[in-house]
PDB file of C-alpha atoms in Angstrom:
ATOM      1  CA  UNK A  10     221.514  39.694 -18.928  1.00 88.00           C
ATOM      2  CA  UNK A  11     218.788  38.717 -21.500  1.00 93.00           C
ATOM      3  CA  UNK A  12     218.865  39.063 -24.963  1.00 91.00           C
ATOM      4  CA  UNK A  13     216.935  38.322 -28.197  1.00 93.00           C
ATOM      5  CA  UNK A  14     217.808  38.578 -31.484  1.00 93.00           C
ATOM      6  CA  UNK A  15     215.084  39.394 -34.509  1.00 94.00           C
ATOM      7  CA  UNK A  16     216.914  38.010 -38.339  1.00 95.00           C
ATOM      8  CA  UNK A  17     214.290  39.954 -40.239  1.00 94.00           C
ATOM      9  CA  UNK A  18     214.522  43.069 -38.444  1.00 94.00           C
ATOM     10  CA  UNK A  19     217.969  42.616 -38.082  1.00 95.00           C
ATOM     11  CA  UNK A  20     218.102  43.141 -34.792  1.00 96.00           C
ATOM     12  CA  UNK A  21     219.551  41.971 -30.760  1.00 94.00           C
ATOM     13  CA  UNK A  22     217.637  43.494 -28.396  1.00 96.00           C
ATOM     14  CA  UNK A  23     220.056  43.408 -24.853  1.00 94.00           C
ATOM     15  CA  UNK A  24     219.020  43.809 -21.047  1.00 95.00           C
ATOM     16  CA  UNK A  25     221.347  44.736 -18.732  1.00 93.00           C
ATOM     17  CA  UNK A  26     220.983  45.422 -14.782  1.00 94.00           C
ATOM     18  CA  UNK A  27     223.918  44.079 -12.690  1.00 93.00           C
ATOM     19  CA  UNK A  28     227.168  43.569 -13.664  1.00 93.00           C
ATOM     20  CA  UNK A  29     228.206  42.079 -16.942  1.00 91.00           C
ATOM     21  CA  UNK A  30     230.469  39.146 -16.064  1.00 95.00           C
ATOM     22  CA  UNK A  31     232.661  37.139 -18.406  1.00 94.00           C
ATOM     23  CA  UNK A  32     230.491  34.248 -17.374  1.00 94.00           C
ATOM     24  CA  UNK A  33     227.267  36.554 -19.130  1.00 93.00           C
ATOM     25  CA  UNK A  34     229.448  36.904 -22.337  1.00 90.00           C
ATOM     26  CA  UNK A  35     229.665  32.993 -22.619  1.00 91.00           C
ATOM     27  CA  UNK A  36     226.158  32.551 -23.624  1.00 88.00           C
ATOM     28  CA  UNK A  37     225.780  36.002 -25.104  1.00 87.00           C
ATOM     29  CA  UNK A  38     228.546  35.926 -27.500  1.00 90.00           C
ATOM     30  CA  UNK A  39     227.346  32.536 -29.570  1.00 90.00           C
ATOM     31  CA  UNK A  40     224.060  34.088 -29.790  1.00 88.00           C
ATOM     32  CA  UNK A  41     225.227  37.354 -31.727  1.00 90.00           C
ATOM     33  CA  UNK A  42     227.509  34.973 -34.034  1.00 93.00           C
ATOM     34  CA  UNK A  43     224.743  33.388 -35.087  1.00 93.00           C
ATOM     35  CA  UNK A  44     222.744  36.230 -35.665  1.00 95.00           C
ATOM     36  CA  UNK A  45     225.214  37.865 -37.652  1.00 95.00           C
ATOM     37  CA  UNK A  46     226.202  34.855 -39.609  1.00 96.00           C
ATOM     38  CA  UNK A  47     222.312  34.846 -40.043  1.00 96.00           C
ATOM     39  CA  UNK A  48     221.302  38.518 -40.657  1.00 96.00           C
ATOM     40  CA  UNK A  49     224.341  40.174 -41.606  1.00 95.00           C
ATOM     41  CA  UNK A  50     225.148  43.415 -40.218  1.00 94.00           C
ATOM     42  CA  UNK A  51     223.284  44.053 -37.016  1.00 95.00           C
ATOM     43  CA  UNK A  52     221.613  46.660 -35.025  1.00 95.00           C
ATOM     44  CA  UNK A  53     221.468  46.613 -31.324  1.00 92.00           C
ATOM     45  CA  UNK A  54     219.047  47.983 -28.629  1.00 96.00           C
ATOM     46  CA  UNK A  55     220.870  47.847 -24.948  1.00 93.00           C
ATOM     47  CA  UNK A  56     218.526  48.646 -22.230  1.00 95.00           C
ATOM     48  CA  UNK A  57     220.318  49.562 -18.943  1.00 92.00           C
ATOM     49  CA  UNK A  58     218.339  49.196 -15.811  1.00 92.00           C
ATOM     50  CA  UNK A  59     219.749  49.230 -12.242  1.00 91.00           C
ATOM     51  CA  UNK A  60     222.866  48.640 -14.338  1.00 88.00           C
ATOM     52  CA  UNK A  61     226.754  48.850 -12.021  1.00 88.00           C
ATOM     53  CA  UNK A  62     228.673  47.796 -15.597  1.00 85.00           C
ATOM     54  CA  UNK A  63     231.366  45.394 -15.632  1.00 86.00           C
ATOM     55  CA  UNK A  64     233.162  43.293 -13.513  1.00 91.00           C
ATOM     56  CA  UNK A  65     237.421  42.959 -14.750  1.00 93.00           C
ATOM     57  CA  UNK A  66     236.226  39.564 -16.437  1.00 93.00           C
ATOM     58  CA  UNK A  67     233.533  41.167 -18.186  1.00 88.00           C
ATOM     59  CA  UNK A  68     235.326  44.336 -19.518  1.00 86.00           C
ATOM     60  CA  UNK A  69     237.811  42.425 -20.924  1.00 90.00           C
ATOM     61  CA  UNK A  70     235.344  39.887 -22.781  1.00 89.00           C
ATOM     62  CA  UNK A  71     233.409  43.060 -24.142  1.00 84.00           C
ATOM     63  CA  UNK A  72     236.547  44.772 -25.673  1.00 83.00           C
ATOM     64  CA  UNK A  73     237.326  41.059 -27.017  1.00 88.00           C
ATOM     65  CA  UNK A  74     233.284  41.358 -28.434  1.00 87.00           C
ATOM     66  CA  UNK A  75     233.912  45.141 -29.775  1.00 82.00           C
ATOM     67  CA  UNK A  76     236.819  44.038 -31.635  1.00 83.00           C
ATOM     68  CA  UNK A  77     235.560  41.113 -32.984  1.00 87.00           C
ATOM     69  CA  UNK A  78     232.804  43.043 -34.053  1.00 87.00           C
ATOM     70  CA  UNK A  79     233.759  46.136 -35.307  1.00 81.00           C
ATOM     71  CA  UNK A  80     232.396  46.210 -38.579  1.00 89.00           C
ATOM     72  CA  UNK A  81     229.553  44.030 -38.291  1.00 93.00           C
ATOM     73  CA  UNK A  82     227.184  46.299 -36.241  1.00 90.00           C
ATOM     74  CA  UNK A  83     225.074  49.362 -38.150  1.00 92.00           C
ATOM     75  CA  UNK A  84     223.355  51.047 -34.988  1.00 92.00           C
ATOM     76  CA  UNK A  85     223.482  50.779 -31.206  1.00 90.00           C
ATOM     77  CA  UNK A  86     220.724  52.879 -29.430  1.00 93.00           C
ATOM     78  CA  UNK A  87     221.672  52.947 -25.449  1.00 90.00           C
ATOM     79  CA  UNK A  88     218.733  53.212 -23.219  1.00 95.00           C
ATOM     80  CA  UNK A  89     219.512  54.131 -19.338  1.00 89.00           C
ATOM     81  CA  UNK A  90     219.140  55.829 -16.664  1.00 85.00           C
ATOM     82  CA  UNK A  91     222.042  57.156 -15.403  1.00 74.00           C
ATOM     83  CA  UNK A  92     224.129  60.294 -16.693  1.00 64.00           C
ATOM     84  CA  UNK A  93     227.771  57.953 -16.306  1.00 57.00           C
ATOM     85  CA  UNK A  94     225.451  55.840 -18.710  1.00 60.00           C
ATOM     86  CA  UNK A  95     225.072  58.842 -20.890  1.00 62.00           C
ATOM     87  CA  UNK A  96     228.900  59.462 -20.821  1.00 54.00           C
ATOM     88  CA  UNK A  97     230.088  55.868 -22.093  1.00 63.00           C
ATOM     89  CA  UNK A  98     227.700  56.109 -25.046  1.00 57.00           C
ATOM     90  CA  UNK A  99     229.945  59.221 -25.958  1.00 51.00           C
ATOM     91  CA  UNK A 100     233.340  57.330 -25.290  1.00 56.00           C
ATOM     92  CA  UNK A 101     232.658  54.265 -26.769  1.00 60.00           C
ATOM     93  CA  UNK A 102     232.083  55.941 -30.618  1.00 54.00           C
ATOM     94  CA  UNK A 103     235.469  56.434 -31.247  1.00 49.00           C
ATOM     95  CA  UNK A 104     236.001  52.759 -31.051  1.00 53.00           C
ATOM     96  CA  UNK A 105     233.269  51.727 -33.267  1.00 63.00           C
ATOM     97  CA  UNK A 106     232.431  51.665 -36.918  1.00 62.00           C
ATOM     98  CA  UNK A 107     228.566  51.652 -35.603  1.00 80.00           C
ATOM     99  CA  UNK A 108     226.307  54.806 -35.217  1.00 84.00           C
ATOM    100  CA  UNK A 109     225.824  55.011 -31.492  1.00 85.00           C
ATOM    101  CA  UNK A 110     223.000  57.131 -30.196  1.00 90.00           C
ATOM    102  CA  UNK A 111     222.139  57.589 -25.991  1.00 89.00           C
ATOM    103  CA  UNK A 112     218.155  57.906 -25.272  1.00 94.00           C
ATOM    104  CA  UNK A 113     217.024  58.410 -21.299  1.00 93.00           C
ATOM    105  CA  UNK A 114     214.892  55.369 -19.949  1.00 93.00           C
ATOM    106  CA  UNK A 115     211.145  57.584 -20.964  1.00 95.00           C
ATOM    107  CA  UNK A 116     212.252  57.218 -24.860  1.00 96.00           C
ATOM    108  CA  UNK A 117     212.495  53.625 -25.218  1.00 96.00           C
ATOM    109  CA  UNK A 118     210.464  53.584 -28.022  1.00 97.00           C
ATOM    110  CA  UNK A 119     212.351  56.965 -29.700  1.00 97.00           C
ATOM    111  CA  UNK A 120     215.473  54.207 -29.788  1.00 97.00           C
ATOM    112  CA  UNK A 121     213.583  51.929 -31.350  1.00 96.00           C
ATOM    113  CA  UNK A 122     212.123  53.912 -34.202  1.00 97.00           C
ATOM    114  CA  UNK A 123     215.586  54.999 -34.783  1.00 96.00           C
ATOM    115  CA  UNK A 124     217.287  51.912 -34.608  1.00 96.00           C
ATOM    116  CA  UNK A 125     213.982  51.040 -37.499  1.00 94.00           C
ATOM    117  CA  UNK A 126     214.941  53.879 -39.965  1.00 90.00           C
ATOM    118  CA  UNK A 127     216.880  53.441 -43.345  1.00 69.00           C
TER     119      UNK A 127
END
């Protein structure tokens, strides 16, 4: 897991490969408070790669993150590589206030300008 966050853009960029464990969440989550208490409402670029999702640990401490966060995030562009990737973009928008948009691995930079626009 690696992350960075950008105030002025407004923006947490995430890497992912692995599992996500609860452990990951413990640094992670602190990070994206303060950005938010910093920037406001947030938009977030997740980058899968070689990605196996969550352990038990870490699916709980993500739906503890998604409904903590519910209303503060604007966009989430998910970049992978995988179609089961593909298919959990599509299930997670019902549980989110947040745009949520799937791009394959080769249009990185499509999720980006998208994540940029108005």
């Amino acid at each position: 897991l690696e992350f960075t966050g950008d105030v002025a853009a407004k923006l947490l960029e995430v890497r992912v490969s692995g599992k996500l464990t609860a452990e990951d969440y413990e640094t992670f989550r602190p990070a994206v408070d303060d950005l938010i208490a910093e920037a406001g409402k947030i938009r977030i670029l997740f980058i899968m790669h070689d990605f196996h999702g969550w352990d038990m640990g870490g699916a709980w401490e993500d739906m503890k993150f998604g409904a903590k966060h519910f209303r503060d995030i604007d966009r989430i562009a998910m970049v992978g590589e995988k179609a089961w990737e593909k298919w959990m973009s599509l299930i997670c928008k019902p549980f989110t206030l947040s745009a949520v948009k799937y791009f394959d691995a080769e249009q990185e930079e499509e999720a980006r300008q998208w994540l940029a626009e108005a």
